[in-house]
Structures are given as structure tokens and as C-alpha cells.
Coordinates of C-alpha atoms in Angstrom, one line a residue:
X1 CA -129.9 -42.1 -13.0
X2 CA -132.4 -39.1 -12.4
X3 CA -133.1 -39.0 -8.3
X4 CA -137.5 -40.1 -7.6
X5 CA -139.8 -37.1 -7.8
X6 CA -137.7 -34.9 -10.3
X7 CA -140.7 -34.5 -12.4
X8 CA -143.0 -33.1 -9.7
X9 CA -140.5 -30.8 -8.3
X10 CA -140.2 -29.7 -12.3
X11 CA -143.9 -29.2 -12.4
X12 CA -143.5 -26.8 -9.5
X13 CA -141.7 -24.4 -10.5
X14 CA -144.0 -24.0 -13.6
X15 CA -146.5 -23.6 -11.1
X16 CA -145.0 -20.5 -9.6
X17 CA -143.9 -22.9 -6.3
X18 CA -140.1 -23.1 -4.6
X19 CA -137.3 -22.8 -7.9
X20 CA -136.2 -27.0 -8.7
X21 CA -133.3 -27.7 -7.2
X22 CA -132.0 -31.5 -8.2
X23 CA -131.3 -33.2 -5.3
X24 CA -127.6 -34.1 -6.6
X25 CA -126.7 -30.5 -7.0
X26 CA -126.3 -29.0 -3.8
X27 CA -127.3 -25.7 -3.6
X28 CA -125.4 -22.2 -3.6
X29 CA -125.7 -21.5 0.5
X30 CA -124.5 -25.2 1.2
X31 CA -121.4 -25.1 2.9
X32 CA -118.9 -28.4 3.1
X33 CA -118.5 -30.1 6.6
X34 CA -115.8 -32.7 6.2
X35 CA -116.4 -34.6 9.2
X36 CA -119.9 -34.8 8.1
X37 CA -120.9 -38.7 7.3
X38 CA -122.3 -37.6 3.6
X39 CA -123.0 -39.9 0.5
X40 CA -122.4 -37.3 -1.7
X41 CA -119.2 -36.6 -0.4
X42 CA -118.2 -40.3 -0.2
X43 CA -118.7 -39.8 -3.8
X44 CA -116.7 -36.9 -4.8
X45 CA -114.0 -38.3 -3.1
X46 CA -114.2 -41.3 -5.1
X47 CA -114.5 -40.0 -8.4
X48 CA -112.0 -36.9 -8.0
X49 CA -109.4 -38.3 -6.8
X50 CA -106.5 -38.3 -9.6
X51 CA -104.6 -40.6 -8.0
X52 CA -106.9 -43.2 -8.9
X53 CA -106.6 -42.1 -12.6
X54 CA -107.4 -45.6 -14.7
X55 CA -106.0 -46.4 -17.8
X56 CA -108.8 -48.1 -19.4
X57 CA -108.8 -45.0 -22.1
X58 CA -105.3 -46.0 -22.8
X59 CA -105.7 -49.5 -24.2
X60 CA -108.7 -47.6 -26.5
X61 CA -106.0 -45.7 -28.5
X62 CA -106.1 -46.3 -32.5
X63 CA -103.3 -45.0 -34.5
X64 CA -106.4 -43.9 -37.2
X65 CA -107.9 -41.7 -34.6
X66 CA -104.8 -39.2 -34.6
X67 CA -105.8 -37.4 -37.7
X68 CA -103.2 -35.2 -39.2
X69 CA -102.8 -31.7 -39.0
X70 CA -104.2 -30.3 -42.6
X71 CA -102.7 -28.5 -45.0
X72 CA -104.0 -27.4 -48.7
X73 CA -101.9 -28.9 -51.6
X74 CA -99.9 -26.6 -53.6
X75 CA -98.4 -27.5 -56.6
X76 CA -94.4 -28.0 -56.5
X77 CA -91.9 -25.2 -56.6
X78 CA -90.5 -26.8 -59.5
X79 CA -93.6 -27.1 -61.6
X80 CA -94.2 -26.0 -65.3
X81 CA -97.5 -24.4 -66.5
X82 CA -99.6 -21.2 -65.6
X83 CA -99.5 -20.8 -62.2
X84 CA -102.6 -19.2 -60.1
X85 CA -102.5 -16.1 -58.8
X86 CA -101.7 -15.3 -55.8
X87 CA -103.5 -13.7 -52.4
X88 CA -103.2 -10.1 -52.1
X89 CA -102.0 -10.5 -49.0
X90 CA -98.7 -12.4 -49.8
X91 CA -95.5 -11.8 -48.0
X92 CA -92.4 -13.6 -47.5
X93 CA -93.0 -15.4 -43.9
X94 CA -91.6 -13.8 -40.5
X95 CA -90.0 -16.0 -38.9
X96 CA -88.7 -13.9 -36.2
X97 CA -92.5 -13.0 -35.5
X98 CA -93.5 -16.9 -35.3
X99 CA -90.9 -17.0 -33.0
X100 CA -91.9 -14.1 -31.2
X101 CA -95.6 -15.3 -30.8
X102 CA -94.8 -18.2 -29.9
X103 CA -92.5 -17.0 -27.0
X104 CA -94.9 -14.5 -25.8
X105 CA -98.1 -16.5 -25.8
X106 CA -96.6 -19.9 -24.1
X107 CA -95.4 -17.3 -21.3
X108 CA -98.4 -16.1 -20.8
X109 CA -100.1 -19.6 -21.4
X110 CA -98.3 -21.1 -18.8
X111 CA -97.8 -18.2 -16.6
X112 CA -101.1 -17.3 -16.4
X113 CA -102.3 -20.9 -16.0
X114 CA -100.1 -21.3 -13.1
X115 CA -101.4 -18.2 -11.4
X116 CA -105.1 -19.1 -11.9
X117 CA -104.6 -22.6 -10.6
X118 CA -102.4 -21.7 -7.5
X119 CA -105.1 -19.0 -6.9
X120 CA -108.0 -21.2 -7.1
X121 CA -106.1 -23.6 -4.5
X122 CA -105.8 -21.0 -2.4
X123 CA -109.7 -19.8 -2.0
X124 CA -110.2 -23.7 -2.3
X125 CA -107.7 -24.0 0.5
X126 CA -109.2 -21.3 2.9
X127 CA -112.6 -22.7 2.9
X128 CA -110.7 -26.5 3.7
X129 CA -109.0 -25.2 6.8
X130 CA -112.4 -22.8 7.7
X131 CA -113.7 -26.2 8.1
X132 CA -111.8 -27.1 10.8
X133 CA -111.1 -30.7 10.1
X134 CA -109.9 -32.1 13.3
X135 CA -109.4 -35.5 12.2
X136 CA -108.4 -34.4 8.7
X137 CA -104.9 -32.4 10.6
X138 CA -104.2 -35.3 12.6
X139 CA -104.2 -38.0 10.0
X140 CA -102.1 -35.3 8.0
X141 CA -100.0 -34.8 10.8
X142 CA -99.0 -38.0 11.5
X143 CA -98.5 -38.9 8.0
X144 CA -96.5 -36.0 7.2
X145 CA -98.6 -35.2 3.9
X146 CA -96.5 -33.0 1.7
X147 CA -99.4 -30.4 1.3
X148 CA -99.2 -29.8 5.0
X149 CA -96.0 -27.4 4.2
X150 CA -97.5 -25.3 1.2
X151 CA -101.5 -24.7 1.8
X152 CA -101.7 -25.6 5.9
X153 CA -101.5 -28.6 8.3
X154 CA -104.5 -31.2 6.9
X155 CA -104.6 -29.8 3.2
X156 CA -104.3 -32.7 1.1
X157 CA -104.8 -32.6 -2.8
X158 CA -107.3 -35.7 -2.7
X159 CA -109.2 -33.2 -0.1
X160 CA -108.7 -29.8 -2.3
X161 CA -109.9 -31.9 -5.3
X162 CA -113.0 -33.1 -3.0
X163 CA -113.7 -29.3 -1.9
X164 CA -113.1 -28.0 -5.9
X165 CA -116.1 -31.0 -7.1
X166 CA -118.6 -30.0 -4.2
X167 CA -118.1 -26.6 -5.1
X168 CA -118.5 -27.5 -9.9
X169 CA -121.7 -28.8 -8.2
X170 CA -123.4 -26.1 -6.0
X171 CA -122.8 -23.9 -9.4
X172 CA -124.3 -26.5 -11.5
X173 CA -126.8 -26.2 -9.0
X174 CA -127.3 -22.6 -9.4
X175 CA -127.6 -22.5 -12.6
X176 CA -130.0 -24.9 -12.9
X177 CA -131.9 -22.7 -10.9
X178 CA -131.4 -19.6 -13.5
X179 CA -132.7 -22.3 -16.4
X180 CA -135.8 -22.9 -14.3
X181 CA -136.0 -19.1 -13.9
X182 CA -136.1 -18.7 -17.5
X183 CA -138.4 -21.4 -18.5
X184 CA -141.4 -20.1 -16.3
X185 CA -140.8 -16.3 -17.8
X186 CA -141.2 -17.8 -21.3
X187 CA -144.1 -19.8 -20.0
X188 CA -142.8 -22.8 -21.3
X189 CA -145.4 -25.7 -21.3
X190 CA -144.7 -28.1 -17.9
X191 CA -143.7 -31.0 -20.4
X192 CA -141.1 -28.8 -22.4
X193 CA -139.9 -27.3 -18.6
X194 CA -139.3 -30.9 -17.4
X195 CA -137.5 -32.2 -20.3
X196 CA -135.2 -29.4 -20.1
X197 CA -134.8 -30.0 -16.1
X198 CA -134.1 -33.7 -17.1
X199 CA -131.6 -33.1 -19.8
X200 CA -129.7 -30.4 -17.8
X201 CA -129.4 -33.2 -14.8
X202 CA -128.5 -35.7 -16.7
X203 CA -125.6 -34.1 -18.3
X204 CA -124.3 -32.8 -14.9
X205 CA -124.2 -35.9 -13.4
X206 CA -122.7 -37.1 -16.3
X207 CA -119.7 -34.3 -15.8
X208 CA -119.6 -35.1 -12.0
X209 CA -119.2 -38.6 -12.5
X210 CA -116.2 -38.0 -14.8
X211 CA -112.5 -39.1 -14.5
X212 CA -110.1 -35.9 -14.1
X213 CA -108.8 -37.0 -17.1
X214 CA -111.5 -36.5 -19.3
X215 CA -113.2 -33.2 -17.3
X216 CA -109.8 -31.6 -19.0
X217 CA -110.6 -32.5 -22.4
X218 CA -114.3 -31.0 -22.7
X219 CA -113.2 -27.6 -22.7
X220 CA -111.6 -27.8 -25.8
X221 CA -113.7 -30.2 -27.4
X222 CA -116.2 -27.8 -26.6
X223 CA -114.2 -25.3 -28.4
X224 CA -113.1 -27.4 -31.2
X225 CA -117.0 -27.9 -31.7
X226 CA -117.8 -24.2 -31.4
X227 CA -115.5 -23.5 -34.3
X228 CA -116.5 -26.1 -36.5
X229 CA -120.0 -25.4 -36.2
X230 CA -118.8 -21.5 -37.2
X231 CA -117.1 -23.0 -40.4
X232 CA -120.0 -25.8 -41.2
X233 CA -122.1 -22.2 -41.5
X234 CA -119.7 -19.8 -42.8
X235 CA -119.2 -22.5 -45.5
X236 CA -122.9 -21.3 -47.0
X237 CA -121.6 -18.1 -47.0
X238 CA -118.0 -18.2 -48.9
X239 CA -116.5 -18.5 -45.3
X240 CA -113.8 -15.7 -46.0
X241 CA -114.0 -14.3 -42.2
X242 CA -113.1 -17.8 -40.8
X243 CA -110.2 -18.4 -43.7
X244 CA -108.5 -14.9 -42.1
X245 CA -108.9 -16.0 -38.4
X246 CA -108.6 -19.5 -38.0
X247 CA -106.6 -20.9 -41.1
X248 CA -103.0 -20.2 -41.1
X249 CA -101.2 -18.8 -43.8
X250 CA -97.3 -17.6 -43.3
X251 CA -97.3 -15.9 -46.2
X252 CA -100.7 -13.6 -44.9
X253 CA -98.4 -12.3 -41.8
X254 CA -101.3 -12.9 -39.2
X255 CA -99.3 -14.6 -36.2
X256 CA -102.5 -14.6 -34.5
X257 CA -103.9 -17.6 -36.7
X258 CA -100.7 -19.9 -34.8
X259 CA -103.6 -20.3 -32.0
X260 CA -106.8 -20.0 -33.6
X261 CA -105.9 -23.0 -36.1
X262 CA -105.1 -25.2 -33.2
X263 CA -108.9 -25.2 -32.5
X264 CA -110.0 -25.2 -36.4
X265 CA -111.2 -28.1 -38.4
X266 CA -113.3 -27.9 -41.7
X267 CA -113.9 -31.2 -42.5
X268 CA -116.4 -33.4 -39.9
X269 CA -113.3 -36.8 -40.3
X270 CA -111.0 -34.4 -39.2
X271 CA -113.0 -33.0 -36.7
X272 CA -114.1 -36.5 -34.9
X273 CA -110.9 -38.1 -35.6
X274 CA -108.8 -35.3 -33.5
X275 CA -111.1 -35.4 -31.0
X276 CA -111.6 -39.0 -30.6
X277 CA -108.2 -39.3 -30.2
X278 CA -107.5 -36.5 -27.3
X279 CA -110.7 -38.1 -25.5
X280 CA -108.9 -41.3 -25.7
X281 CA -105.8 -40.5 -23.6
X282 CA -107.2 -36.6 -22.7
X283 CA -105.1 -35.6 -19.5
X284 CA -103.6 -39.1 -18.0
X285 CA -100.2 -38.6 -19.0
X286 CA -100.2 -35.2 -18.1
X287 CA -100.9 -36.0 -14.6
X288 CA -98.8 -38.9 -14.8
X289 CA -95.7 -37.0 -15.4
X290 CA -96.7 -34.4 -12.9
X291 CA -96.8 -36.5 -10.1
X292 CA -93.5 -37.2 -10.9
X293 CA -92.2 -34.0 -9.6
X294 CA -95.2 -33.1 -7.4
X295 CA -95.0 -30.3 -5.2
X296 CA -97.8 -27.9 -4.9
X297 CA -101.1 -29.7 -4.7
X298 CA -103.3 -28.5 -7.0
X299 CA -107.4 -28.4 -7.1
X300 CA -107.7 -28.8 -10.5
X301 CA -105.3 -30.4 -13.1
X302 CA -107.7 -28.2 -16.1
X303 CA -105.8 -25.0 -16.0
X304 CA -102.1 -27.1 -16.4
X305 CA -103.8 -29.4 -19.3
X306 CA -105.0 -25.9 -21.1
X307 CA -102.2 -24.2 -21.0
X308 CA -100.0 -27.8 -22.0
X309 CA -102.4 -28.3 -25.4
X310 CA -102.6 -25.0 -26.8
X311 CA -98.8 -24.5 -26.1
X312 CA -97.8 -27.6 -27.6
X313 CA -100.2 -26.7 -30.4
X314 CA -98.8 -23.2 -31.3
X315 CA -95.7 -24.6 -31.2
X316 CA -96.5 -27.0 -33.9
X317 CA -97.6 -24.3 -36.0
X318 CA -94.8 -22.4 -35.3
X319 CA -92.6 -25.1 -36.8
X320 CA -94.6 -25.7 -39.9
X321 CA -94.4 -22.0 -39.9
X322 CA -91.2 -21.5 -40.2
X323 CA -90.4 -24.8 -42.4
X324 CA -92.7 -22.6 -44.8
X325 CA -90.9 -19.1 -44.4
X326 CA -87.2 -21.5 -45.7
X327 CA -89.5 -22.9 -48.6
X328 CA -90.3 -19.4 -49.5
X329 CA -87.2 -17.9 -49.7
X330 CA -85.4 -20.9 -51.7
X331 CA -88.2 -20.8 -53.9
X332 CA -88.2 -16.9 -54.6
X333 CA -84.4 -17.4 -55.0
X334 CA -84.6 -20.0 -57.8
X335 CA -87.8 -19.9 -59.5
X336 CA -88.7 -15.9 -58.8
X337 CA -90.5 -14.0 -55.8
X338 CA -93.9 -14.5 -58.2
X339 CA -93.7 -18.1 -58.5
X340 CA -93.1 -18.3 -54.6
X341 CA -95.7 -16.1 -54.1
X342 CA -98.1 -18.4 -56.8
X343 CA -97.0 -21.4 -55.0
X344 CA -95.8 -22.0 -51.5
X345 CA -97.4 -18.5 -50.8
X346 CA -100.8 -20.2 -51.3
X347 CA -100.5 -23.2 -48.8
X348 CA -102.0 -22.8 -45.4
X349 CA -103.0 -25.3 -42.6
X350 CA -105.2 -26.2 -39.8
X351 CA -106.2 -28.4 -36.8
X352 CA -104.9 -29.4 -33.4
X353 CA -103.2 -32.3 -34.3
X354 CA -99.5 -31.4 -33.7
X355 CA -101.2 -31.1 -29.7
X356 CA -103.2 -34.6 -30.2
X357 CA -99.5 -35.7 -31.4
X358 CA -97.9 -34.2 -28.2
X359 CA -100.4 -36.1 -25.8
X360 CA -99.7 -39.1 -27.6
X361 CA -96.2 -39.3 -27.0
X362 CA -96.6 -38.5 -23.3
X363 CA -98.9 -41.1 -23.4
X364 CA -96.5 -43.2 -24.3
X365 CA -93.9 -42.2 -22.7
X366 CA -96.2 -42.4 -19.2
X367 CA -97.7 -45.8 -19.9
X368 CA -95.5 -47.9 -21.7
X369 CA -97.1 -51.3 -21.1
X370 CA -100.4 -49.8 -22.5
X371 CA -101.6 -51.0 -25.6
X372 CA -102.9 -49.5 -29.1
X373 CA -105.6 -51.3 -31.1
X374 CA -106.8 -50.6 -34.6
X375 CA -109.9 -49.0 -34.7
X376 CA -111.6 -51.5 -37.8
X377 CA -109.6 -54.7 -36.3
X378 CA -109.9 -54.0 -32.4
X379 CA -108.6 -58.1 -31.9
X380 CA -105.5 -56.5 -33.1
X381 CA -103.2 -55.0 -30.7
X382 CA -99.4 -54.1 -30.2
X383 CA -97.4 -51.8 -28.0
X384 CA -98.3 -48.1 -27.9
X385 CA -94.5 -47.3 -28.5
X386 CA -94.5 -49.2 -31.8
X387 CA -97.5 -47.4 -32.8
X388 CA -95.8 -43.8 -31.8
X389 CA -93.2 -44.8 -33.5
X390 CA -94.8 -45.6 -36.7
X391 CA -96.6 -42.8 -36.8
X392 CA -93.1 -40.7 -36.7
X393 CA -91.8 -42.7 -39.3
X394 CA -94.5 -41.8 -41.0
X395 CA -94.2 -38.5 -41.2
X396 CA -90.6 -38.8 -41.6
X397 CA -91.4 -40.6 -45.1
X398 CA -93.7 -37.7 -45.8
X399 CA -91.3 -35.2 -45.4
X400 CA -88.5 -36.9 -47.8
X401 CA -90.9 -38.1 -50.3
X402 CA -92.8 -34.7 -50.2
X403 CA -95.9 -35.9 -49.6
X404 CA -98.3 -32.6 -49.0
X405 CA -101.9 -33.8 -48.1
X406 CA -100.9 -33.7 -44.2
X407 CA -98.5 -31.0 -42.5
X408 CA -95.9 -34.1 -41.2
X409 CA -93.4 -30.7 -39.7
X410 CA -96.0 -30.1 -37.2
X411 CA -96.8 -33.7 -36.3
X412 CA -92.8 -34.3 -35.6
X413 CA -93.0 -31.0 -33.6
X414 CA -96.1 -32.1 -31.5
X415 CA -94.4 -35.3 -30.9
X416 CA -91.1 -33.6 -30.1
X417 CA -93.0 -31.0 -27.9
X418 CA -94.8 -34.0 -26.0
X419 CA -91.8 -36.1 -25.2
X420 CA -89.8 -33.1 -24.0
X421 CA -92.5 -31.6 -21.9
X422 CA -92.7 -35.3 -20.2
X423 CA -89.5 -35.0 -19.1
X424 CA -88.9 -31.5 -18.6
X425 CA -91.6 -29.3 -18.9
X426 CA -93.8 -31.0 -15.4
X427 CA -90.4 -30.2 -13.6
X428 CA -90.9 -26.8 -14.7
X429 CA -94.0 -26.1 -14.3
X430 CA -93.9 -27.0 -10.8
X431 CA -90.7 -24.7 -10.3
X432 CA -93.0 -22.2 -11.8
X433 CA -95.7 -22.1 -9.3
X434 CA -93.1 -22.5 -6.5
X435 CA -91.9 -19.0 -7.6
X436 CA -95.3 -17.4 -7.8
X437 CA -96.4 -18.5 -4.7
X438 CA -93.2 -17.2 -3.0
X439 CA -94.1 -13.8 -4.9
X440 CA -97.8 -14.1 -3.7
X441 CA -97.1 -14.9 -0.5
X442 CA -94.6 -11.8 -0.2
X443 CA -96.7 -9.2 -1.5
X444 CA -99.6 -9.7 1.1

């Protein structure tokens, strides 16, 4: 709820008096004092603390909402009749360069995500122990906290997680300043002023208040928005630039298109399915199998879950990419480089479900007493690894009965991608930023 005299302080700064500051959002010369007996901290505590993740989101999950990955239909290799002509662009697929791609940008994915977030722990870090919380080192002291050994005696990741929230909101509060800034140089009206101050406040609190978890996912539903806003207008317009950048083709030999069609959807069901279904389980099993093998605390899980879902999506894409370059060849070998060309040359895909797929199945294999409901029959109910493992089957039955509406390679690769990564990959990701840190730490 909006804090009492929000409106008056909005009038204000219409009024040429002190810039609005909300009284949630602290503002950019606050500094935090963790001994200090503050509400707001109470708070932060209490909502960022992953180790309180819920799994309310899990028992929301609806097979229906993971919408498959798209691909156009082509007509079969094997088909009779006058065939279309092809895209000037046409090649036979790299596969070598998928593969290539796909090992280059998940080592710089990853790589650089680590870097970033052990960074970011470390400014985060500084400013804990510049705090000089007495009681905070001996509690940590006496319990023998595992961060105690990487960041300094009394840095916890429930307390970097605290430090990294206080901080999301004295920027929120700054720029709520700059908005107020703006709205008195454009001379806005005082109503328009305070319904921009109240919609600005309500949506930060909204983000403060939320679970790790979902904080993750808006960054990329943002960008999955972003880009199908871009195709919803570039549809008026023939959308040719958005066909070349975010639709893959193999046969158009732009490896870039592996990540930009992660992000892509044309269709609004395919859009809100895909994203309905990654706000359903978002980050939980992500953080659930890194605590498995925690070692460095971390500040903020985002830059891991980033790195994990556009990873896991490329490689997806890579699959479907290369399941396309064999296709291509065995076609040009029996039927004629032409008809390949004509054909299998044509088909091209998009959308991030191959990723959704690979949260999914770390989903399941992190919770597997949660349960799935169908989204039309919500009385309905059954185990999330039955549901997992119907969806597999059917993409298995897609692939042998060549069914070509949905791209079933990349949804087994996504799933593939998700179970291995819940096994393997949070074991190597801390491993990862063990390294770097031993390499940051030696070069200062």
C-alpha cells in the first residue's frame, strides 16, 4: 500500500519544493547500519532471504503452460508437386559453427556471469564489514558460518542478500527522483505528476516485495516482451529485419539467431504461455540445486539464473540445429540439393521453450513431491514427474511420427540440458567461481 501523504509530497515537487522521495525508497546518501533496530530492514531480511524460497509457484504448474518451441511447417522431403522456391540465402547447415557458437557463448555466459556476481559480492561485501557488525561476527563466529572463510568473519549470504535489497531500493529511489525531475521540466499537470509518482511506487514495492525466485524471471520476461512488441509492429511492416535477427534458419548461416530466438515469439499464446510457465517455477530449482553444493555466498542468484536460461536455450537451438543440418544433407543426397534447398532449407524456428523445458525438469527433479494441475481442470492434480514425463513422451511421439508444428529436438534438449545441469552443472558453477576468485584474489 502507498505510505500517507504521497500525494502532497507529489504536489511539491510540481511546486518547485524538495524532489519526492517515497518514504519506502531510501535515498541515495543512506547508508546501512546493521545493528540499527529498522522496520525496513526487518523487512528485507524477510523477503530476501532465499532460504526461505516457498514452493507455492510449484503446485501452480500446468503442463499447457509450457508452450512449445515453434517451428514453420515444411512440406516432407519426400513430397511430389512444385515445390517453392527457395531463400536466397540457402546453404547446407554448419554444424561445426552451431557447435562452435554454442561453445563460445555458454563460456562466456557462464564465465562472465560468474565474474559479475562474485564481483558484486565483493563491493556488497566491503560495505557489510565497513559496517562493523559486532554482533553480526560473533553470532558468525560462534556458529562457524561458511561465508566467514570466503568474503570475512560475519558475512553471511542471508546478510549480503539484505545489503544487495537495501541497496535495489536506494536506486529505485534515485530514480524516482530523476522521474520527478523530468515531470516538473515538461510541466506536467500536478494530477498527471502524481499518478506517475503513484504508479512508479507501486511497482517498486511490488519488486521489493518479491520472492528471489521470481526477481530472476522479470528480466527476461521483460525481454521476451521487448521483442514481441518489436515483432507485433514489424508485422505492419513485412517484418523482414526481425525474420534475419531473431528467427532461426540453419540453412541462412547466421549462428547469431541461436540466442536471439530464445527471446523471440510471434504469436501472443506462445508468448503468454512460455512466460506463464517460467513465472510459475522461475528460479526455485535453480537455487535449490545450488544449495546443494554451496560454497561462495552469493548476493544475488540473477546473474546464475541468466546465464543458466539463455545457455540452456542456445543449446536447444543448437540441437534442433544440427538435427536440421543431417535432414539437409540426406535430403540433398536422395531427392537433390534443390529439393533440400525447396524444403528443409525453408524451415526455421523460435521461442524459449527448450529453456522453459530445462526449468521444468529441474523443477522436477528439485521438488519431487510438488504437484502439477491442469490449467482448465485445476481440481485435477498428479505428480510433476508424471507430467515431465508426459511431456517427453510427447515429444518423443513427435519425433517418430514426424509431427512438424512444434520443434520436439529442442524440447528433449531443454529437458536433457535441465536434468544434467541439476546434477552437474550447480557443482560446476560453484567450482567456477572458486577459481576466479582464487585468480581475483591473486592479481591484487
Amino acid at each position: 500500500m502507498l505510505r500517507p501523504g504521497i500525494a502532497a509530497s507529489l504536489r511539491s515537487v510540481t511546486r518547485g519544493a524538495t524532489p519526492f522521495q517515497p518514504r519506502l525508497l531510501a535515498p541515495a546518501s543512506m547508508r546501512l547500519a546493521l545493528g540499527a533496530d529498522c522496520a525496513f530492514q526487518r523487512r528485507a531480511l524477510a523477503a530476501s532471504s532465499l532460504a526461505q524460497l516457498p514452493r507455492l509457484p510449484l503446485a501452480s504448474i500446468r503442463p499447457r503452460t509450457v508452450i512449445q518451441r515453434q517451428a514453420a511447417s515444411q512440406p516432407d522431403s519426400d513430397e511430389e508437386g512444385p515445390l517453392p522456391p527457395p531463400p536466397e540465402d540457402v546453404s547446407a547447415p554448419s554444424i561445426p559453427r552451431a557447435l562452435l557458437f554454442l561453445y563460445g557463448f555458454s563460456s562466456l555466459a557462464l564465465g562472465g556471469a560468474a565474474l559479475y556476481s562474485l564481483r558484486d559480492t565483493q563491493h556488497v561485501a566491503d560495505e557489510l564489514r565497513g559496517a562493523r557488525d559486532v554482533f553480526g561476527s560473533i553470532s558468525s563466529y560462534l556458529t562457524g558460518d561458511e561465508g566467514s572463510s570466503i568474503w570475512g568473519r560475519g558475512v553471511t549470504e542471508k546478510r549480503l542478500q539484505m545489503v544487495k535489497k537495501h541497496e535495489t531500493a536506494e536506486r529505485l529511489g534515485v530514480r524516482m527522483q530523476w522521474l520527478m525531475g523530468w515531470c516538473e521540466q515538461l510541466h506536467l499537470p500536478s494530477g498527471v505528476t502524481e499518478t506517475i509518482g503513484r504508479a512508479y511506487i507501486i511497482c517498486a514495492e511490488a519488486y521489493l516485495d518479491l520472492a528471489p525466485s521470481k526477481q530472476v524471471v522479470l528480466p527476461i520476461v521483460a525481454l521476451n516482451t521487448a521483442v514481441f512488441v518489436a515483432w507485433t509492429v514489424a508485422a505492419r511492416r513485412g517484418g523482414g529485419w526481425m525474420m534475419r535477427n531473431f528467427l532461426h534458419r540453419p540453412s541462412s548461416s547466421r549462428m547469431r539467431t541461436l540466442l536471439t530466438s530464445v527471446f523471440s515469439h510471434q504469436t501472443l499464446i506462445h508468448f503468454g504461455l512460455n512466460n506463464m510457465a517460467l513465472w510459475s517455477f522461475g528460479g526455485a530449482a535453480l537455487y535449490a540445486a545450488s544449495q546443494q553444493h554451496k560454497r561462495v555466498p552469493e548476493a544475488s542468484p540473477t546473474p546464475h539464473f541468466l546465464a543458466f536460461f539463455a545457455t540452456a536455450g542456445v543449446f536447444a537451438a543448437t540441437v534442433s540445429h544440427i538435427v536440421t543440418a543431417i535432414r539437409f544433407r540426406r535430403v540433398a543426397a536422395l531427392r537433390g540439393l534443390d529439393v533440400a534447398k525447396s524444403t528443409v532449407g525453408r524451415q526455421a524456428s523460435l521461442g524459449s521453450s527448450g529453456a522453459v523445458y530445462a526449468a521444468l525438469v529441474m523443477s522436477a527433479c528439485a521438488f519431487p513431491d510438488a504437484k502439477l494441475g491442469i490449467i482448465l481442470l485445476p481440481f485435477v492434480t498428479f505428480p510433476i514427474g508424471v507430467g515431465v514425463a508426459g511431456l517427453v513422451a510427447l515429444d518423443v511421439a513427435g519425433i517418430v511420427l514426424r509431427w512438424r508444428l512444434f520443434d520436439h529436438w529442442a524440447h528433449l534438449a531443454g529437458a536433457a540440458f535441465g536434468y544434467v545441469y541439476f546434477h552437474v552443472g550447480a557443482k560446476a558453477w560453484e567450482d567456477l567461481k572458486l577459481m576466479l576468485l582464487a585468480q581475483m584474489r591473486a592479481h591484487k
